[in-house]
Amino acid sequence: MSVRDAYLVAARSARDLVAGPAVEAAWERPSALAGMSVGALACHLGGQLVSVRELVAAPPQGEVIPLLGHYERARWVTAAPDDEVNVGIRESAEGNAADGHAALVGRLDDALGVLPGLLADQDPGRPVLIPWQGWALTLDDFLVTRMMEIAVHSDDLAVSVDLAPPALPEEVLAPVLTLLSLVAVRRHGQSAVLSALSRAERAPDRINAF
């Protein structure tokens, strides 16, 4: 399965989770993420579909950097919850949530109506500019970043509304877990991550990627 096909599997899973009655019923309640309502979290998750449609439809441009370089440069990776970049993410999501559950589901359905055809026509190595960052990733690397966001925030959203997190297939999980593991190695070191995954008696307290 190509990265593009794996992304579409993840995107459809996110849409189905967001569209469910449990999310609609809990829309204005606090989510599992501090400072975000369930509606805001659902909008942030849904943004991983809407942004792909918008950015891939734009002309190829920008300085292409490696996938891990993206997480070395992005300010939010090491920012505290109350730092400006993270406050901005929460405020943007809450603003989108004000439109309501049905509006978000409509946006996701619109995106999914376009994405399969849009992605099918693209070179996996073409640049995709991320304008709020100021650099580009290859299409496949960009889609891996969106799959990671979908996997992580689907788990957050499901927990927030007392549902079992969606079971994503290996074709989605493999690149996501590889990415998270490599980012965690950059943050905690190779030995810490290896020990946590293979040696319970030497496992550190945490190996979080973010």
Short mmCIF file of the C-alpha atoms (twelve columns), coordinates in Angstrom:
data_MODEL
# 
_entry.id   MODEL 
# 
loop_
_atom_site.group_PDB 
_atom_site.id 
_atom_site.type_symbol 
_atom_site.label_atom_id 
_atom_site.label_alt_id 
_atom_site.label_comp_id 
_atom_site.label_asym_id 
_atom_site.label_seq_id 
_atom_site.Cartn_x 
_atom_site.Cartn_y 
_atom_site.Cartn_z 
_atom_site.pdbx_PDB_model_num 
ATOM 1   C CA . MET A 1   0.000   0.000  0.000  1 
ATOM 2   C CA . SER A 2   1.368   3.409  -0.947 1 
ATOM 3   C CA . VAL A 3   1.699   6.228  1.566  1 
ATOM 4   C CA . ARG A 4   -1.119  8.008  -0.268 1 
ATOM 5   C CA . ASP A 5   -3.427  5.020  0.100  1 
ATOM 6   C CA . ALA A 6   -2.479  4.578  3.756  1 
ATOM 7   C CA . TYR A 7   -3.227  8.237  4.398  1 
ATOM 8   C CA . LEU A 8   -6.687  7.856  2.850  1 
ATOM 9   C CA . VAL A 9   -7.405  4.887  5.140  1 
ATOM 10  C CA . ALA A 10  -6.423  7.014  8.147  1 
ATOM 11  C CA . ALA A 11  -8.436  9.971  6.861  1 
ATOM 12  C CA . ARG A 12  -11.614 7.928  6.450  1 
ATOM 13  C CA . SER A 13  -11.152 6.503  9.942  1 
ATOM 14  C CA . ALA A 14  -10.833 10.025 11.368 1 
ATOM 15  C CA . ARG A 15  -13.957 11.158 9.546  1 
ATOM 16  C CA . ASP A 16  -15.987 8.232  10.895 1 
ATOM 17  C CA . LEU A 17  -14.828 8.896  14.455 1 
ATOM 18  C CA . VAL A 18  -15.588 12.623 14.249 1 
ATOM 19  C CA . ALA A 19  -18.996 12.043 12.658 1 
ATOM 20  C CA . GLY A 20  -20.201 9.707  15.405 1 
ATOM 21  C CA . PRO A 21  -22.970 10.592 17.869 1 
ATOM 22  C CA . ALA A 22  -20.647 10.391 20.873 1 
ATOM 23  C CA . VAL A 23  -18.573 13.298 19.560 1 
ATOM 24  C CA . GLU A 24  -21.654 15.329 18.674 1 
ATOM 25  C CA . ALA A 25  -23.159 14.810 22.137 1 
ATOM 26  C CA . ALA A 26  -19.943 15.844 23.910 1 
ATOM 27  C CA . TRP A 27  -19.095 18.755 21.585 1 
ATOM 28  C CA . GLU A 28  -18.878 21.455 24.241 1 
ATOM 29  C CA . ARG A 29  -17.422 19.315 27.030 1 
ATOM 30  C CA . PRO A 30  -13.713 19.397 27.952 1 
ATOM 31  C CA . SER A 31  -11.597 16.896 26.055 1 
ATOM 32  C CA . ALA A 32  -8.709  14.776 27.297 1 
ATOM 33  C CA . LEU A 33  -6.371  17.576 26.187 1 
ATOM 34  C CA . ALA A 34  -6.129  20.424 28.668 1 
ATOM 35  C CA . GLY A 35  -7.650  23.636 27.387 1 
ATOM 36  C CA . MET A 36  -9.518  22.072 24.451 1 
ATOM 37  C CA . SER A 37  -13.171 21.173 24.157 1 
ATOM 38  C CA . VAL A 38  -14.208 17.976 22.426 1 
ATOM 39  C CA . GLY A 39  -15.378 20.103 19.503 1 
ATOM 40  C CA . ALA A 40  -12.028 21.861 19.244 1 
ATOM 41  C CA . LEU A 41  -10.158 18.567 19.371 1 
ATOM 42  C CA . ALA A 42  -12.443 17.139 16.672 1 
ATOM 43  C CA . CYS A 43  -11.745 20.200 14.517 1 
ATOM 44  C CA . HIS A 44  -8.000  19.845 15.043 1 
ATOM 45  C CA . LEU A 45  -8.240  16.201 14.013 1 
ATOM 46  C CA . GLY A 46  -10.400 17.095 11.031 1 
ATOM 47  C CA . GLY A 47  -7.834  19.669 10.013 1 
ATOM 48  C CA . GLN A 48  -5.561  16.807 9.001  1 
ATOM 49  C CA . LEU A 49  -7.928  16.218 6.077  1 
ATOM 50  C CA . VAL A 50  -8.838  19.793 5.221  1 
ATOM 51  C CA . SER A 51  -5.225  21.014 5.262  1 
ATOM 52  C CA . VAL A 52  -4.067  18.199 2.985  1 
ATOM 53  C CA . ARG A 53  -6.699  19.123 0.432  1 
ATOM 54  C CA . GLU A 54  -5.689  22.784 0.558  1 
ATOM 55  C CA . LEU A 55  -1.909  22.381 0.580  1 
ATOM 56  C CA . VAL A 56  -1.674  19.620 -2.033 1 
ATOM 57  C CA . ALA A 57  -3.926  21.609 -4.370 1 
ATOM 58  C CA . ALA A 58  -1.482  24.539 -4.162 1 
ATOM 59  C CA . PRO A 59  1.434   24.787 -6.626 1 
ATOM 60  C CA . PRO A 60  4.564   22.781 -5.680 1 
ATOM 61  C CA . GLN A 61  7.013   25.186 -4.079 1 
ATOM 62  C CA . GLY A 62  9.271   25.783 -1.092 1 
ATOM 63  C CA . GLU A 63  12.517  24.531 0.395  1 
ATOM 64  C CA . VAL A 64  12.161  20.776 0.942  1 
ATOM 65  C CA . ILE A 65  13.601  19.552 4.237  1 
ATOM 66  C CA . PRO A 66  13.846  16.009 5.656  1 
ATOM 67  C CA . LEU A 67  10.982  14.576 7.689  1 
ATOM 68  C CA . LEU A 68  12.861  14.607 10.991 1 
ATOM 69  C CA . GLY A 69  14.139  18.078 10.191 1 
ATOM 70  C CA . HIS A 70  10.524  19.213 10.268 1 
ATOM 71  C CA . TYR A 71  10.271  18.209 13.928 1 
ATOM 72  C CA . GLU A 72  13.628  19.763 14.745 1 
ATOM 73  C CA . ARG A 73  12.480  23.134 13.377 1 
ATOM 74  C CA . ALA A 74  8.799   23.271 14.373 1 
ATOM 75  C CA . ARG A 75  8.388   25.440 17.484 1 
ATOM 76  C CA . TRP A 76  5.422   23.549 18.901 1 
ATOM 77  C CA . VAL A 77  7.480   20.365 19.384 1 
ATOM 78  C CA . THR A 78  9.321   21.724 22.426 1 
ATOM 79  C CA . ALA A 79  6.927   24.531 23.402 1 
ATOM 80  C CA . ALA A 80  5.146   24.551 26.751 1 
ATOM 81  C CA . PRO A 81  1.329   24.268 26.733 1 
ATOM 82  C CA . ASP A 82  0.926   27.994 27.418 1 
ATOM 83  C CA . ASP A 83  3.469   29.154 24.848 1 
ATOM 84  C CA . GLU A 84  2.099   31.325 22.068 1 
ATOM 85  C CA . VAL A 85  2.293   28.647 19.374 1 
ATOM 86  C CA . ASN A 86  0.215   26.144 21.349 1 
ATOM 87  C CA . VAL A 87  -2.253  28.767 22.529 1 
ATOM 88  C CA . GLY A 88  -2.740  29.724 18.883 1 
ATOM 89  C CA . ILE A 89  -3.455  26.117 17.905 1 
ATOM 90  C CA . ARG A 90  -6.097  25.810 20.630 1 
ATOM 91  C CA . GLU A 91  -7.714  29.148 19.806 1 
ATOM 92  C CA . SER A 92  -7.909  28.310 16.109 1 
ATOM 93  C CA . ALA A 93  -9.522  24.949 16.880 1 
ATOM 94  C CA . GLU A 94  -12.051 26.521 19.248 1 
ATOM 95  C CA . GLY A 95  -12.935 29.073 16.587 1 
ATOM 96  C CA . ASN A 96  -13.600 26.308 14.089 1 
ATOM 97  C CA . ALA A 97  -15.651 24.408 16.667 1 
ATOM 98  C CA . ALA A 98  -18.032 27.368 16.962 1 
ATOM 99  C CA . ASP A 99  -19.451 26.329 13.565 1 
ATOM 100 C CA . GLY A 100 -20.744 23.122 15.147 1 
ATOM 101 C CA . HIS A 101 -20.519 19.379 14.568 1 
ATOM 102 C CA . ALA A 102 -22.515 19.192 11.329 1 
ATOM 103 C CA . ALA A 103 -20.377 21.864 9.686  1 
ATOM 104 C CA . LEU A 104 -17.186 19.978 10.507 1 
ATOM 105 C CA . VAL A 105 -18.564 16.698 9.165  1 
ATOM 106 C CA . GLY A 106 -19.552 18.539 5.995  1 
ATOM 107 C CA . ARG A 107 -16.021 19.890 5.581  1 
ATOM 108 C CA . LEU A 108 -14.560 16.421 6.029  1 
ATOM 109 C CA . ASP A 109 -16.952 14.876 3.524  1 
ATOM 110 C CA . ASP A 110 -16.082 17.606 1.031  1 
ATOM 111 C CA . ALA A 111 -12.366 16.922 1.519  1 
ATOM 112 C CA . LEU A 112 -12.786 13.173 1.167  1 
ATOM 113 C CA . GLY A 113 -14.736 13.715 -2.032 1 
ATOM 114 C CA . VAL A 114 -11.675 15.390 -3.555 1 
ATOM 115 C CA . LEU A 115 -8.643  13.800 -1.902 1 
ATOM 116 C CA . PRO A 116 -8.504  10.399 -3.674 1 
ATOM 117 C CA . GLY A 117 -8.426  11.968 -7.121 1 
ATOM 118 C CA . LEU A 118 -6.186  14.820 -6.036 1 
ATOM 119 C CA . LEU A 119 -3.578  12.531 -4.484 1 
ATOM 120 C CA . ALA A 120 -3.669  10.055 -7.358 1 
ATOM 121 C CA . ASP A 121 -2.370  12.736 -9.712 1 
ATOM 122 C CA . GLN A 122 0.620   13.716 -7.563 1 
ATOM 123 C CA . ASP A 123 4.301   12.752 -7.649 1 
ATOM 124 C CA . PRO A 124 5.167   11.379 -4.174 1 
ATOM 125 C CA . GLY A 125 8.370   13.428 -4.201 1 
ATOM 126 C CA . ARG A 126 6.796   16.774 -5.105 1 
ATOM 127 C CA . PRO A 127 7.186   19.629 -2.591 1 
ATOM 128 C CA . VAL A 128 4.250   20.504 -0.363 1 
ATOM 129 C CA . LEU A 129 4.704   23.924 1.223  1 
ATOM 130 C CA . ILE A 130 3.581   24.225 4.838  1 
ATOM 131 C CA . PRO A 131 2.976   27.970 4.877  1 
ATOM 132 C CA . TRP A 132 2.676   28.426 8.641  1 
ATOM 133 C CA . GLN A 133 6.115   26.829 9.005  1 
ATOM 134 C CA . GLY A 134 7.851   28.376 6.012  1 
ATOM 135 C CA . TRP A 135 9.273   25.177 4.505  1 
ATOM 136 C CA . ALA A 136 8.161   22.208 2.438  1 
ATOM 137 C CA . LEU A 137 8.154   18.424 2.761  1 
ATOM 138 C CA . THR A 138 7.851   15.874 0.008  1 
ATOM 139 C CA . LEU A 139 4.254   14.752 -0.477 1 
ATOM 140 C CA . ASP A 140 4.873   11.347 1.098  1 
ATOM 141 C CA . ASP A 141 6.639   12.860 4.118  1 
ATOM 142 C CA . PHE A 142 3.869   15.407 4.533  1 
ATOM 143 C CA . LEU A 143 1.265   12.637 4.478  1 
ATOM 144 C CA . VAL A 144 3.205   10.728 7.142  1 
ATOM 145 C CA . THR A 145 3.034   13.797 9.381  1 
ATOM 146 C CA . ARG A 146 -0.736  13.935 8.842  1 
ATOM 147 C CA . MET A 147 -1.106  10.203 9.568  1 
ATOM 148 C CA . MET A 148 0.757   10.714 12.833 1 
ATOM 149 C CA . GLU A 149 -1.561  13.563 13.769 1 
ATOM 150 C CA . ILE A 150 -4.598  11.453 12.859 1 
ATOM 151 C CA . ALA A 151 -3.423  8.454  14.888 1 
ATOM 152 C CA . VAL A 152 -2.521  10.483 17.975 1 
ATOM 153 C CA . HIS A 153 -5.560  12.754 17.974 1 
ATOM 154 C CA . SER A 154 -7.975  9.946  17.119 1 
ATOM 155 C CA . ASP A 155 -6.781  8.307  20.324 1 
ATOM 156 C CA . ASP A 156 -7.231  11.607 22.201 1 
ATOM 157 C CA . LEU A 157 -10.724 12.119 20.826 1 
ATOM 158 C CA . ALA A 158 -11.884 8.559  21.452 1 
ATOM 159 C CA . VAL A 159 -10.696 8.699  25.057 1 
ATOM 160 C CA . SER A 160 -12.454 12.053 25.457 1 
ATOM 161 C CA . VAL A 161 -15.844 10.533 24.591 1 
ATOM 162 C CA . ASP A 162 -15.353 7.120  26.248 1 
ATOM 163 C CA . LEU A 163 -14.902 5.148  23.025 1 
ATOM 164 C CA . ALA A 164 -12.292 2.566  22.111 1 
ATOM 165 C CA . PRO A 165 -9.690  4.216  19.858 1 
ATOM 166 C CA . PRO A 166 -10.008 3.248  16.184 1 
ATOM 167 C CA . ALA A 167 -7.937  0.234  15.150 1 
ATOM 168 C CA . LEU A 168 -5.649  1.460  12.394 1 
ATOM 169 C CA . PRO A 169 -3.995  -1.063 10.052 1 
ATOM 170 C CA . GLU A 170 -0.282  -1.802 10.011 1 
ATOM 171 C CA . GLU A 171 0.158   0.210  6.814  1 
ATOM 172 C CA . VAL A 172 -0.794  3.320  8.816  1 
ATOM 173 C CA . LEU A 173 0.766   2.391  12.137 1 
ATOM 174 C CA . ALA A 174 4.187   1.378  10.789 1 
ATOM 175 C CA . PRO A 175 5.205   4.798  9.429  1 
ATOM 176 C CA . VAL A 176 3.555   6.555  12.383 1 
ATOM 177 C CA . LEU A 177 5.366   4.470  14.991 1 
ATOM 178 C CA . THR A 178 8.639   4.759  13.089 1 
ATOM 179 C CA . LEU A 179 8.297   8.532  13.062 1 
ATOM 180 C CA . LEU A 180 7.378   8.752  16.743 1 
ATOM 181 C CA . SER A 181 10.230  6.419  17.706 1 
ATOM 182 C CA . LEU A 182 12.815  8.434  15.784 1 
ATOM 183 C CA . VAL A 183 11.588  11.725 17.220 1 
ATOM 184 C CA . ALA A 184 11.724  10.142 20.699 1 
ATOM 185 C CA . VAL A 185 15.313  9.039  20.051 1 
ATOM 186 C CA . ARG A 186 16.226  12.631 19.195 1 
ATOM 187 C CA . ARG A 187 14.670  13.743 22.489 1 
ATOM 188 C CA . HIS A 188 15.707  10.988 24.920 1 
ATOM 189 C CA . GLY A 189 18.534  9.092  23.232 1 
ATOM 190 C CA . GLN A 190 18.789  5.710  21.568 1 
ATOM 191 C CA . SER A 191 19.371  3.717  24.755 1 
ATOM 192 C CA . ALA A 192 16.305  5.122  26.505 1 
ATOM 193 C CA . VAL A 193 13.991  4.191  23.642 1 
ATOM 194 C CA . LEU A 194 15.527  0.750  23.135 1 
ATOM 195 C CA . SER A 195 15.278  -0.001 26.848 1 
ATOM 196 C CA . ALA A 196 11.682  1.142  27.052 1 
ATOM 197 C CA . LEU A 197 10.721  -1.127 24.157 1 
ATOM 198 C CA . SER A 198 12.767  -4.179 25.103 1 
ATOM 199 C CA . ARG A 199 13.948  -4.127 28.740 1 
ATOM 200 C CA . ALA A 200 11.281  -3.443 31.331 1 
ATOM 201 C CA . GLU A 201 13.827  -3.600 34.131 1 
ATOM 202 C CA . ARG A 202 15.759  -0.674 32.601 1 
ATOM 203 C CA . ALA A 203 12.882  1.268  31.116 1 
ATOM 204 C CA . PRO A 204 12.995  5.026  31.766 1 
ATOM 205 C CA . ASP A 205 9.998   6.873  33.148 1 
ATOM 206 C CA . ARG A 206 9.124   8.327  29.760 1 
ATOM 207 C CA . ILE A 207 10.132  8.268  26.100 1 
ATOM 208 C CA . ASN A 208 7.508   10.672 24.781 1 
ATOM 209 C CA . ALA A 209 8.175   12.060 21.331 1 
ATOM 210 C CA . PHE A 210 6.428   15.366 22.145 1 
# 
